[in-house]
Every structure is written in C-alpha cells, then in structure tokens.
Tab-separated table of N, CA and C in Angstrom:
chain	number	residue	atom	x	y	z
M	1	UNK	N	-94.292	-16.243	-40.230
M	1	UNK	CA	-94.441	-17.232	-39.265
M	1	UNK	C	-95.242	-17.068	-38.314
M	2	UNK	N	-96.409	-17.510	-38.402
M	2	UNK	CA	-97.620	-17.468	-37.614
M	2	UNK	C	-97.661	-18.650	-36.581
M	3	UNK	N	-97.380	-19.892	-37.137
M	3	UNK	CA	-97.583	-20.817	-36.098
M	3	UNK	C	-96.102	-21.542	-35.906
M	4	UNK	N	-95.990	-21.925	-34.682
M	4	UNK	CA	-94.696	-22.471	-34.158
M	4	UNK	C	-94.447	-23.784	-35.004
M	5	UNK	N	-93.360	-24.024	-35.441
M	5	UNK	CA	-92.843	-24.844	-36.085
M	5	UNK	C	-91.948	-26.098	-34.986
M	6	UNK	N	-91.831	-27.253	-35.555
M	6	UNK	CA	-91.183	-28.304	-34.626
M	6	UNK	C	-89.625	-28.155	-34.644
M	7	UNK	N	-89.143	-27.464	-35.803
M	7	UNK	CA	-87.498	-27.244	-35.994
M	7	UNK	C	-87.212	-25.910	-35.437
M	8	UNK	N	-86.305	-25.603	-34.396
M	8	UNK	CA	-86.185	-24.387	-33.576
M	8	UNK	C	-85.622	-23.402	-34.782
M	9	UNK	N	-84.763	-23.626	-35.745
M	9	UNK	CA	-84.286	-22.621	-36.644
M	9	UNK	C	-85.443	-22.276	-37.556
M	10	UNK	N	-86.412	-23.025	-37.615
M	10	UNK	CA	-87.537	-22.546	-38.509
M	10	UNK	C	-88.386	-21.385	-37.902
M	11	UNK	N	-88.162	-21.292	-36.409
M	11	UNK	CA	-88.986	-20.348	-35.714
M	11	UNK	C	-88.005	-19.055	-35.382
M	12	UNK	N	-86.845	-19.128	-35.952
M	12	UNK	CA	-85.840	-17.918	-36.014
M	12	UNK	C	-86.081	-17.041	-37.067
M	13	UNK	N	-86.207	-15.803	-36.864
M	13	UNK	CA	-86.430	-14.764	-38.053
M	13	UNK	C	-84.887	-14.525	-38.470
M	14	UNK	N	-84.659	-15.092	-39.418
M	14	UNK	CA	-83.250	-15.015	-40.278
M	14	UNK	C	-83.079	-13.667	-40.722
M	15	UNK	N	-84.000	-12.684	-40.765
M	15	UNK	CA	-83.773	-11.318	-41.201
M	15	UNK	C	-83.443	-10.382	-40.147
M	16	UNK	N	-83.461	-10.928	-39.095
M	16	UNK	CA	-83.156	-10.109	-37.722
M	16	UNK	C	-81.800	-10.427	-37.187
M	17	UNK	N	-81.264	-11.438	-37.463
M	17	UNK	CA	-79.811	-11.614	-36.953
M	17	UNK	C	-78.786	-11.132	-37.790
M	18	UNK	N	-77.549	-11.085	-37.004
M	18	UNK	CA	-76.379	-10.298	-37.650
M	18	UNK	C	-75.165	-11.338	-37.558
M	19	UNK	N	-74.740	-11.843	-38.301
M	19	UNK	CA	-73.687	-12.808	-38.517
M	19	UNK	C	-72.430	-12.141	-38.500
M	20	UNK	N	-71.221	-12.610	-37.923
M	20	UNK	CA	-71.197	-13.932	-37.212
M	20	UNK	C	-71.749	-13.828	-35.742
M	21	UNK	N	-72.125	-14.855	-35.279
M	21	UNK	CA	-72.609	-14.967	-34.032
M	21	UNK	C	-72.616	-16.464	-33.626
M	22	UNK	N	-72.700	-16.846	-32.311
M	22	UNK	CA	-72.836	-18.131	-31.739
M	22	UNK	C	-73.997	-17.866	-30.720
M	23	UNK	N	-75.025	-18.742	-30.948
M	23	UNK	CA	-76.483	-18.635	-30.288
M	23	UNK	C	-76.667	-19.955	-29.784
M	24	UNK	N	-77.046	-20.094	-28.447
M	24	UNK	CA	-77.683	-21.355	-27.900
M	24	UNK	C	-78.954	-21.658	-28.789
M	25	UNK	N	-78.956	-22.583	-29.509
M	25	UNK	CA	-80.174	-23.032	-30.400
M	25	UNK	C	-81.145	-23.979	-29.669
M	26	UNK	N	-80.694	-24.869	-28.792
M	26	UNK	CA	-81.351	-25.862	-28.260
M	26	UNK	C	-80.874	-26.428	-27.044
M	27	UNK	N	-81.626	-27.141	-26.137
M	27	UNK	CA	-81.286	-27.817	-25.138
M	27	UNK	C	-81.952	-29.055	-24.877
M	28	UNK	N	-81.558	-30.197	-24.687
M	28	UNK	CA	-82.097	-31.485	-24.722
M	28	UNK	C	-81.729	-32.204	-23.446
M	29	UNK	N	-82.708	-32.588	-22.378
M	29	UNK	CA	-82.384	-33.387	-21.332
M	29	UNK	C	-82.622	-34.794	-21.520
M	30	UNK	N	-81.607	-35.605	-21.227
M	30	UNK	CA	-81.743	-37.095	-21.425
M	30	UNK	C	-82.469	-37.965	-20.243
M	31	UNK	N	-82.831	-38.964	-20.394
M	31	UNK	CA	-83.637	-39.596	-19.285
M	31	UNK	C	-82.594	-39.939	-18.120
M	32	UNK	N	-81.319	-40.037	-18.396
M	32	UNK	CA	-80.570	-40.270	-17.323
M	32	UNK	C	-79.864	-38.861	-16.721
M	33	UNK	N	-80.307	-37.610	-17.169
M	33	UNK	CA	-79.862	-36.444	-16.724
M	33	UNK	C	-78.905	-35.674	-17.570
M	34	UNK	N	-78.152	-36.395	-18.402
M	34	UNK	CA	-77.432	-35.501	-19.262
M	34	UNK	C	-78.168	-34.470	-20.169
M	35	UNK	N	-77.349	-33.558	-20.351
M	35	UNK	CA	-77.999	-32.363	-21.246
M	35	UNK	C	-77.253	-32.120	-22.503
M	36	UNK	N	-77.867	-32.065	-23.678
M	36	UNK	CA	-76.986	-31.713	-24.993
M	36	UNK	C	-77.430	-30.122	-25.055
M	37	UNK	N	-76.501	-29.380	-25.487
M	37	UNK	CA	-76.468	-28.052	-25.739
M	37	UNK	C	-76.101	-27.872	-27.241
M	38	UNK	N	-76.980	-27.390	-28.009
M	38	UNK	CA	-76.805	-27.161	-29.559
M	38	UNK	C	-76.637	-25.557	-29.771
M	39	UNK	N	-75.513	-25.186	-30.386
M	39	UNK	CA	-75.183	-23.922	-30.623
M	39	UNK	C	-75.151	-23.793	-32.121
M	40	UNK	N	-75.931	-22.602	-32.552
M	40	UNK	CA	-75.976	-22.101	-33.756
M	40	UNK	C	-74.669	-21.219	-34.188
M	41	UNK	N	-73.687	-21.634	-34.732
M	41	UNK	CA	-72.499	-21.004	-35.080
M	41	UNK	C	-72.462	-20.353	-36.452
M	42	UNK	N	-72.810	-19.199	-36.592
M	42	UNK	CA	-73.233	-18.531	-37.888
M	42	UNK	C	-72.160	-17.925	-38.390
M	43	UNK	N	-71.451	-18.339	-39.401
M	43	UNK	CA	-70.524	-17.657	-40.134
M	43	UNK	C	-70.893	-16.513	-41.209
M	44	UNK	N	-72.032	-16.915	-41.826
M	44	UNK	CA	-72.515	-15.848	-42.946
M	44	UNK	C	-73.781	-15.301	-42.630
M	45	UNK	N	-73.956	-14.166	-43.163
M	45	UNK	CA	-75.446	-13.391	-43.252
M	45	UNK	C	-76.545	-14.235	-43.885
M	46	UNK	N	-77.447	-14.810	-43.141
M	46	UNK	CA	-78.489	-15.640	-43.750
M	46	UNK	C	-79.093	-14.807	-45.052
M	47	UNK	N	-79.248	-15.607	-46.188
M	47	UNK	CA	-79.888	-15.115	-47.491
M	47	UNK	C	-79.301	-13.995	-47.894
M	48	UNK	N	-78.020	-13.714	-47.688
M	48	UNK	CA	-77.129	-12.635	-48.328
M	48	UNK	C	-75.799	-13.200	-48.723
M	49	UNK	N	-75.257	-14.274	-48.193
M	49	UNK	CA	-73.963	-14.831	-48.347
M	49	UNK	C	-74.072	-16.293	-47.944
M	50	UNK	N	-73.177	-17.106	-48.555
M	50	UNK	CA	-73.054	-18.533	-48.044
M	50	UNK	C	-71.689	-18.895	-48.278
M	51	UNK	N	-71.307	-20.089	-47.646
M	51	UNK	CA	-69.919	-20.521	-47.665
M	51	UNK	C	-69.930	-21.512	-49.011
M	52	UNK	N	-68.828	-21.510	-49.765
M	52	UNK	CA	-68.851	-22.318	-50.867
M	52	UNK	C	-68.358	-23.820	-50.488
M	53	UNK	N	-69.019	-24.811	-51.099
M	53	UNK	CA	-68.846	-26.152	-50.491
M	53	UNK	C	-67.586	-26.712	-50.190
M	54	UNK	N	-66.722	-26.581	-50.995
M	54	UNK	CA	-65.270	-27.052	-50.792
M	54	UNK	C	-64.693	-26.561	-49.452
M	55	UNK	N	-64.772	-25.003	-49.161
M	55	UNK	CA	-64.372	-24.589	-47.995
M	55	UNK	C	-65.281	-24.959	-46.870
M	56	UNK	N	-66.561	-25.124	-46.902
M	56	UNK	CA	-67.419	-25.445	-45.870
M	56	UNK	C	-67.010	-26.850	-45.382
M	57	UNK	N	-66.909	-27.669	-46.598
M	57	UNK	CA	-66.559	-29.211	-46.238
M	57	UNK	C	-65.261	-29.420	-45.506
M	58	UNK	N	-64.320	-28.641	-45.822
M	58	UNK	CA	-62.968	-28.684	-45.193
M	58	UNK	C	-63.120	-28.214	-43.727
M	59	UNK	N	-63.800	-27.015	-43.656
M	59	UNK	CA	-63.925	-26.425	-42.288
M	59	UNK	C	-64.637	-27.387	-41.346
M	60	UNK	N	-65.604	-28.159	-41.871
M	60	UNK	CA	-66.269	-29.194	-40.928
M	60	UNK	C	-65.311	-30.270	-40.614
M	61	UNK	N	-64.688	-30.778	-41.449
M	61	UNK	CA	-63.625	-31.685	-41.090
M	61	UNK	C	-62.627	-31.240	-39.962
M	62	UNK	N	-62.030	-30.086	-40.310
M	62	UNK	CA	-61.135	-29.368	-39.447
M	62	UNK	C	-61.562	-29.072	-38.036
M	63	UNK	N	-62.973	-28.556	-37.992
M	63	UNK	CA	-63.491	-28.303	-36.772
M	63	UNK	C	-63.769	-29.475	-35.805
M	64	UNK	N	-64.330	-30.680	-36.729
M	64	UNK	CA	-64.821	-31.791	-36.032
M	64	UNK	C	-63.645	-32.523	-35.302
M	65	UNK	N	-62.468	-32.455	-35.951
M	65	UNK	CA	-61.112	-33.189	-35.505
M	65	UNK	C	-60.698	-32.102	-34.511
M	66	UNK	N	-60.492	-30.984	-34.707
M	66	UNK	CA	-59.458	-30.099	-33.896
M	66	UNK	C	-60.416	-29.789	-32.801
M	67	UNK	N	-61.442	-29.575	-32.647
M	67	UNK	CA	-62.177	-29.194	-31.509
M	67	UNK	C	-62.144	-30.073	-30.286
M	68	UNK	N	-61.893	-31.323	-30.777
M	68	UNK	CA	-61.889	-32.208	-29.601
M	68	UNK	C	-60.616	-32.206	-28.839
M	69	UNK	N	-59.588	-31.456	-29.213
M	69	UNK	CA	-58.362	-31.173	-28.637
M	69	UNK	C	-58.562	-30.227	-27.590
M	70	UNK	N	-59.733	-29.496	-27.562
M	70	UNK	CA	-59.967	-28.583	-26.589
M	70	UNK	C	-61.177	-28.875	-25.618
M	71	UNK	N	-61.755	-29.908	-25.910
M	71	UNK	CA	-62.965	-30.155	-25.062
M	71	UNK	C	-63.460	-31.640	-25.283
M	72	UNK	N	-63.626	-32.416	-24.166
M	72	UNK	CA	-64.206	-33.769	-24.278
M	72	UNK	C	-65.600	-33.679	-24.183
M	73	UNK	N	-66.311	-32.442	-24.258
M	73	UNK	CA	-67.787	-32.426	-24.311
M	73	UNK	C	-68.414	-32.280	-25.680
M	74	UNK	N	-67.529	-32.143	-26.785
M	74	UNK	CA	-68.135	-32.134	-27.990
M	74	UNK	C	-68.818	-33.341	-28.522
M	75	UNK	N	-70.028	-33.300	-28.943
M	75	UNK	CA	-70.775	-34.232	-29.457
M	75	UNK	C	-70.707	-34.412	-30.881
M	76	UNK	N	-70.923	-33.200	-31.434
M	76	UNK	CA	-70.899	-33.053	-32.922
M	76	UNK	C	-70.701	-31.694	-33.378
M	77	UNK	N	-70.144	-31.634	-34.715
M	77	UNK	CA	-70.230	-30.387	-35.281
M	77	UNK	C	-70.775	-30.597	-36.738
M	78	UNK	N	-71.748	-29.995	-37.192
M	78	UNK	CA	-72.453	-30.407	-38.484
M	78	UNK	C	-72.792	-29.086	-39.336
M	79	UNK	N	-72.434	-29.075	-40.500
M	79	UNK	CA	-72.663	-27.913	-41.230
M	79	UNK	C	-74.308	-27.792	-41.489
M	80	UNK	N	-74.829	-26.538	-41.706
M	80	UNK	CA	-76.287	-26.233	-41.943
M	80	UNK	C	-76.333	-26.376	-43.390
M	81	UNK	N	-77.455	-26.901	-43.747
M	81	UNK	CA	-77.699	-27.161	-45.219
M	81	UNK	C	-77.747	-25.736	-46.168
M	82	UNK	N	-78.147	-24.780	-45.474
M	82	UNK	CA	-78.182	-23.317	-45.921
M	82	UNK	C	-76.821	-22.847	-46.265
M	83	UNK	N	-75.658	-23.661	-45.659
M	83	UNK	CA	-74.324	-23.191	-45.936
M	83	UNK	C	-73.815	-21.832	-45.295
M	84	UNK	N	-74.674	-21.537	-44.282
M	84	UNK	CA	-74.225	-20.107	-43.544
M	84	UNK	C	-73.514	-20.445	-42.236
M	85	UNK	N	-73.378	-21.683	-41.763
M	85	UNK	CA	-72.816	-21.869	-40.450
M	85	UNK	C	-72.886	-23.356	-40.076
M	86	UNK	N	-72.835	-23.626	-38.960
M	86	UNK	CA	-72.577	-24.900	-38.206
M	86	UNK	C	-73.483	-25.078	-36.952
M	87	UNK	N	-73.664	-26.343	-36.746
M	87	UNK	CA	-74.407	-26.690	-35.349
M	87	UNK	C	-73.149	-27.292	-34.747
M	88	UNK	N	-73.039	-26.910	-33.323
M	88	UNK	CA	-71.990	-27.251	-32.529
M	88	UNK	C	-72.837	-27.857	-31.282
M	89	UNK	N	-72.740	-29.214	-30.998
M	89	UNK	CA	-73.282	-29.616	-29.784
M	89	UNK	C	-72.327	-30.379	-28.767
M	90	UNK	N	-72.805	-30.084	-27.631
M	90	UNK	CA	-71.973	-30.429	-26.440
M	90	UNK	C	-72.848	-31.003	-25.510
M	91	UNK	N	-72.104	-31.778	-24.625
M	91	UNK	CA	-72.824	-32.648	-23.611
M	91	UNK	C	-72.399	-32.112	-22.120
M	92	UNK	N	-73.531	-31.881	-21.277
M	92	UNK	CA	-73.195	-31.385	-20.064
M	92	UNK	C	-72.303	-30.131	-19.894
M	93	UNK	N	-72.468	-29.192	-20.729
M	93	UNK	CA	-71.564	-28.110	-20.865
M	93	UNK	C	-72.384	-26.803	-20.794
M	94	UNK	N	-72.629	-26.174	-20.013
M	94	UNK	CA	-73.384	-24.897	-19.859
M	94	UNK	C	-72.690	-23.696	-20.019
M	95	UNK	N	-71.381	-23.656	-19.899
M	95	UNK	CA	-70.676	-22.437	-19.976
M	95	UNK	C	-70.462	-21.724	-21.373
M	96	UNK	N	-71.214	-20.712	-21.627
M	96	UNK	CA	-71.153	-20.168	-23.009
M	96	UNK	C	-69.839	-19.408	-23.309
M	97	UNK	N	-69.225	-18.738	-22.297
M	97	UNK	CA	-68.041	-18.109	-22.561
M	97	UNK	C	-66.885	-19.253	-22.942
M	98	UNK	N	-66.983	-20.372	-22.270
M	98	UNK	CA	-66.152	-21.476	-22.655
M	98	UNK	C	-66.276	-21.996	-23.891
M	99	UNK	N	-67.669	-22.116	-24.296
M	99	UNK	CA	-67.907	-22.528	-25.675
M	99	UNK	C	-67.213	-21.606	-26.852
M	100	UNK	N	-67.300	-20.189	-26.694
M	100	UNK	CA	-66.461	-19.299	-27.327
M	100	UNK	C	-65.008	-19.446	-27.278
M	101	UNK	N	-64.413	-19.887	-26.259
M	101	UNK	CA	-63.051	-20.150	-26.283
M	101	UNK	C	-62.624	-21.475	-26.873
M	102	UNK	N	-63.474	-22.426	-26.701
M	102	UNK	CA	-63.253	-23.762	-27.445
M	102	UNK	C	-63.505	-23.418	-28.876
M	103	UNK	N	-64.328	-22.716	-29.456
M	103	UNK	CA	-64.514	-22.194	-30.846
M	103	UNK	C	-63.100	-21.399	-31.247
M	104	UNK	N	-62.796	-20.479	-30.612
M	104	UNK	CA	-61.734	-19.513	-31.024
M	104	UNK	C	-60.376	-20.387	-31.037
M	105	UNK	N	-60.194	-21.373	-29.877
M	105	UNK	CA	-58.966	-22.064	-30.262
M	105	UNK	C	-58.836	-23.101	-31.422
M	106	UNK	N	-60.235	-23.810	-31.649
M	106	UNK	CA	-60.441	-24.517	-32.716
M	106	UNK	C	-59.997	-23.727	-34.028
M	107	UNK	N	-60.577	-22.593	-34.156
M	107	UNK	CA	-60.316	-21.900	-35.513
M	107	UNK	C	-59.051	-21.331	-35.507
M	108	UNK	N	-58.393	-21.031	-34.463
M	108	UNK	CA	-56.879	-20.808	-34.659
M	108	UNK	C	-55.997	-21.985	-35.014
M	109	UNK	N	-56.457	-23.124	-34.691
M	109	UNK	CA	-55.827	-24.424	-35.063
M	109	UNK	C	-55.995	-24.568	-36.578
M	110	UNK	N	-57.252	-24.137	-37.041
M	110	UNK	CA	-57.506	-24.228	-38.350
M	110	UNK	C	-56.567	-23.551	-39.171
M	111	UNK	N	-56.130	-22.277	-38.911
M	111	UNK	CA	-55.402	-21.422	-39.354
M	111	UNK	C	-54.044	-22.190	-39.665
M	112	UNK	N	-53.466	-22.782	-38.474
M	112	UNK	CA	-52.117	-23.442	-38.437
M	112	UNK	C	-52.222	-24.888	-39.252
M	113	UNK	N	-53.319	-25.437	-39.681
M	113	UNK	CA	-53.456	-26.764	-40.280
M	113	UNK	C	-52.648	-26.781	-41.704
M	114	UNK	N	-51.987	-27.712	-42.123
M	114	UNK	CA	-51.375	-27.955	-43.253
M	114	UNK	C	-52.199	-28.925	-44.120
M	115	UNK	N	-52.994	-29.630	-43.404
M	115	UNK	CA	-53.967	-30.515	-44.156
M	115	UNK	C	-55.285	-30.558	-43.739
M	116	UNK	N	-56.381	-31.334	-44.622
M	116	UNK	CA	-57.467	-31.573	-44.041
M	116	UNK	C	-57.701	-32.762	-43.576
M	117	UNK	N	-57.972	-33.141	-42.233
M	117	UNK	CA	-58.219	-34.294	-41.794
M	117	UNK	C	-59.214	-35.327	-42.743
M	118	UNK	N	-58.829	-36.569	-42.690
M	118	UNK	CA	-59.847	-37.533	-43.458
M	118	UNK	C	-60.146	-36.967	-44.787
M	119	UNK	N	-59.364	-36.376	-45.591
M	119	UNK	CA	-59.784	-36.042	-46.854
M	119	UNK	C	-59.282	-36.909	-47.888
M	120	UNK	N	-59.945	-38.024	-47.892
M	120	UNK	CA	-59.704	-39.203	-48.805
M	120	UNK	C	-60.895	-40.085	-48.920
M	121	UNK	N	-60.833	-40.900	-50.049
M	121	UNK	CA	-62.004	-41.783	-50.364
M	121	UNK	C	-62.458	-42.727	-49.261
M	122	UNK	N	-61.566	-43.113	-48.611
M	122	UNK	CA	-61.696	-44.134	-47.426
M	122	UNK	C	-62.699	-43.545	-46.407
M	123	UNK	N	-62.254	-42.237	-45.852
M	123	UNK	CA	-62.898	-41.728	-44.902
M	123	UNK	C	-63.770	-40.437	-45.003
M	124	UNK	N	-63.920	-40.070	-46.251
M	124	UNK	CA	-64.924	-39.049	-46.867
M	124	UNK	C	-65.806	-39.462	-47.889
M	125	UNK	N	-67.118	-38.958	-47.742
M	125	UNK	CA	-67.947	-39.310	-48.804
M	125	UNK	C	-67.849	-38.498	-50.177
M	126	UNK	N	-67.190	-37.326	-50.057
M	126	UNK	CA	-66.902	-36.579	-51.105
M	126	UNK	C	-65.501	-35.795	-51.057
M	127	UNK	N	-64.552	-36.712	-51.146
M	127	UNK	CA	-63.234	-36.388	-50.833
M	127	UNK	C	-62.648	-35.380	-52.032
M	128	UNK	N	-63.169	-35.273	-53.121
M	128	UNK	CA	-62.681	-34.418	-53.991
M	128	UNK	C	-63.100	-32.961	-53.755
M	129	UNK	N	-64.160	-32.758	-52.797
M	129	UNK	CA	-64.617	-31.401	-52.596
M	129	UNK	C	-64.032	-30.767	-51.403
M	130	UNK	N	-62.828	-30.323	-51.498
M	130	UNK	CA	-62.203	-29.508	-50.348
M	130	UNK	C	-61.265	-28.531	-50.607
M	131	UNK	N	-61.291	-27.625	-49.574
M	131	UNK	CA	-60.376	-26.613	-50.008
M	131	UNK	C	-59.690	-26.070	-48.363
M	132	UNK	N	-58.502	-26.400	-48.268
M	132	UNK	CA	-57.926	-26.162	-46.990
M	132	UNK	C	-57.810	-24.516	-47.027
M	133	UNK	N	-57.361	-23.799	-48.078
M	133	UNK	CA	-57.280	-22.499	-48.181
M	133	UNK	C	-58.672	-21.837	-48.108
M	134	UNK	N	-59.775	-22.408	-48.620
M	134	UNK	CA	-60.994	-21.798	-48.344
M	134	UNK	C	-61.427	-21.757	-46.776
M	135	UNK	N	-61.123	-22.923	-46.208
M	135	UNK	CA	-61.597	-23.167	-44.759
M	135	UNK	C	-60.677	-22.173	-43.972
M	136	UNK	N	-59.428	-21.917	-44.230
M	136	UNK	CA	-58.724	-21.142	-43.327
M	136	UNK	C	-59.225	-19.696	-43.637
M	137	UNK	N	-59.668	-19.136	-44.817
M	137	UNK	CA	-60.350	-17.912	-45.073
M	137	UNK	C	-61.511	-17.735	-44.343
M	138	UNK	N	-62.420	-18.724	-44.173
M	138	UNK	CA	-63.584	-18.678	-43.327
M	138	UNK	C	-63.182	-18.436	-41.933
M	139	UNK	N	-62.255	-19.132	-41.471
M	139	UNK	CA	-61.854	-19.075	-39.921
M	139	UNK	C	-61.184	-17.883	-39.794
M	140	UNK	N	-60.530	-17.316	-40.539
M	140	UNK	CA	-59.832	-16.033	-40.490
M	140	UNK	C	-60.790	-14.845	-40.415
M	141	UNK	N	-61.742	-14.965	-41.272
M	141	UNK	CA	-62.880	-13.937	-41.542
M	141	UNK	C	-63.781	-13.869	-40.019
M	142	UNK	N	-64.000	-15.128	-39.590
M	142	UNK	CA	-64.955	-15.388	-38.429
M	142	UNK	C	-64.089	-14.736	-37.251
M	143	UNK	N	-62.983	-15.047	-37.048
M	143	UNK	CA	-62.090	-14.509	-36.022
M	143	UNK	C	-61.823	-13.212	-35.944
M	144	UNK	N	-61.881	-12.460	-37.145
M	144	UNK	CA	-61.715	-11.001	-37.312
M	144	UNK	C	-62.766	-10.291	-36.799
M	145	UNK	N	-63.974	-10.970	-36.573
M	145	UNK	CA	-65.209	-10.298	-36.027
M	145	UNK	C	-65.564	-10.888	-34.730
M	146	UNK	N	-64.603	-11.557	-34.105
M	146	UNK	CA	-65.060	-12.223	-32.741
M	146	UNK	C	-65.672	-11.276	-31.656
M	147	UNK	N	-65.043	-10.103	-31.623
M	147	UNK	CA	-65.456	-9.262	-30.556
M	147	UNK	C	-67.094	-8.862	-30.610
M	148	UNK	N	-67.370	-8.612	-31.788
M	148	UNK	CA	-68.747	-8.291	-32.223
M	148	UNK	C	-69.728	-9.733	-31.759
M	149	UNK	N	-69.203	-10.771	-32.304
M	149	UNK	CA	-69.698	-11.892	-32.331
M	149	UNK	C	-69.926	-12.413	-30.738
M	150	UNK	N	-68.861	-12.110	-29.951
M	150	UNK	CA	-68.964	-12.729	-28.550
M	150	UNK	C	-70.042	-12.033	-27.663
M	151	UNK	N	-70.378	-10.654	-28.287
M	151	UNK	CA	-71.417	-10.134	-27.270
M	151	UNK	C	-72.650	-10.130	-27.867
M	152	UNK	N	-72.957	-10.673	-29.220
M	152	UNK	CA	-74.173	-10.448	-29.720
M	152	UNK	C	-75.322	-11.349	-29.258
M	153	UNK	N	-75.148	-12.543	-28.501
M	153	UNK	CA	-76.177	-13.399	-28.013
M	153	UNK	C	-75.977	-13.558	-26.637
M	154	UNK	N	-74.818	-13.153	-25.905
M	154	UNK	CA	-74.586	-13.561	-24.333
M	154	UNK	C	-75.890	-13.048	-23.723
M	155	UNK	N	-76.360	-11.920	-23.792
M	155	UNK	CA	-77.567	-11.389	-23.159
M	155	UNK	C	-78.648	-12.305	-23.344
M	156	UNK	N	-79.025	-12.598	-24.587
M	156	UNK	CA	-80.115	-13.217	-24.897
M	156	UNK	C	-80.187	-14.646	-24.411
M	157	UNK	N	-78.930	-15.356	-24.508
M	157	UNK	CA	-78.812	-16.668	-24.061
M	157	UNK	C	-79.006	-16.819	-22.667
M	158	UNK	N	-78.495	-15.806	-21.821
M	158	UNK	CA	-78.544	-15.796	-20.411
M	158	UNK	C	-80.055	-15.529	-19.943
M	159	UNK	N	-80.542	-14.565	-20.632
M	159	UNK	CA	-81.919	-14.144	-20.411
M	159	UNK	C	-83.085	-15.429	-20.682
M	160	UNK	N	-82.844	-15.917	-21.938
M	160	UNK	CA	-83.954	-16.857	-22.419
M	160	UNK	C	-83.739	-18.160	-21.825
M	161	UNK	N	-82.417	-18.828	-21.654
M	161	UNK	CA	-82.354	-20.137	-21.570
M	161	UNK	C	-81.719	-20.235	-19.883
M	162	UNK	N	-80.603	-19.605	-19.655
M	162	UNK	CA	-79.847	-20.075	-18.384
M	162	UNK	C	-80.722	-19.498	-17.247
M	163	UNK	N	-81.362	-18.404	-17.352
M	163	UNK	CA	-82.141	-17.902	-16.280
M	163	UNK	C	-83.222	-18.937	-15.677
M	164	UNK	N	-83.666	-19.834	-16.725
M	164	UNK	CA	-84.701	-20.789	-16.319
M	164	UNK	C	-84.084	-21.724	-15.444
M	165	UNK	N	-82.757	-21.933	-15.526
M	165	UNK	CA	-81.942	-22.995	-14.703
M	165	UNK	C	-81.341	-22.274	-13.524
M	166	UNK	N	-81.541	-20.862	-13.399
M	166	UNK	CA	-80.967	-20.233	-12.336
M	166	UNK	C	-79.549	-19.902	-12.417
M	167	UNK	N	-79.122	-19.921	-13.705
M	167	UNK	CA	-77.602	-19.716	-13.974
M	167	UNK	C	-77.073	-18.181	-14.228
M	168	UNK	N	-78.201	-17.210	-14.251
M	168	UNK	CA	-77.797	-16.014	-14.615
M	168	UNK	C	-77.975	-15.168	-13.514
C-alpha cells in the first residue's frame, strides 16, 4: 500500500485488525451541515473467515429493520462484499458509545426474532437465500466478544477523528 486510494477501506491494513470491532470508517459533511458517520462493523477476521451468504443476508435484513427501533439516526446498514462485516451509517450522530449500544440492542433483538423481515420474493432480490438460525449464531458470537470489541477502537476513533472536532 504505497499510494493512498480513494476508498477508505482499501487504505486499511486488514492484516493488522482484530475482529470483532466497530470502527469509524468515514465522515462526510453535507452542504447544509448534516454529517454522515460510517462505521465498519466487523464480525469476522479479514482473510481468515467469512459469513456464509444466507446468514449474512438474513442478518442484514434483521439489522436494517430492527436497528431503526433504537435510533432514528440510522441511514443504512450494508453488508461488505468480502462477507466479513457491515457498514452502518448514521446521520448527525457522533456518540461512539451510543452506536455500540444501538448495535448491541439490535443484535439482542436478532436473538429474539422468530422470522427474517421482508424474506419473500416481493420484498427481497434473493428470497431463497436466508437463514434465521445462521443470523442468530452470528449475532450471538459477536455479542459474546463485545467487551473486547467495545474497547478496540474507542481510543483510535477519539484520537484520529473526534479530536479534530474538539470532541475528545
């Protein structure tokens, strides 16, 4: 990685991170002052393991729907093509600890779910590829490691991003 690339994650040394973690991956300011914060929510260790598509797909549906029960700041939750995590984007929300709480509450809701939302051919582009049990196992494993995950990037986020805005 000698030259800086346009995509933030292409500049991240994936060999140096330790999943699971939640990392502020980007911040964009709109012309009217709104700010979007994009978090890298990494479930699996890059280049070592990945989520199987039916479980990942169901977890995407569940998180996208259930997270909005805990915050009106959610813009989007999108799976990574590498199948190791998700991007979670929020508008005008700078509180890292609250992001962790929103994520935890959402994943606890996933564990209680009895069905995958919008798991049909009308609302989903690949309705045959889902696994509620797989999604719940991913959520369970992530939550089991939350203590380590919660402290992994707090200092880095504060030092590298929020200090620029005087938030640390």
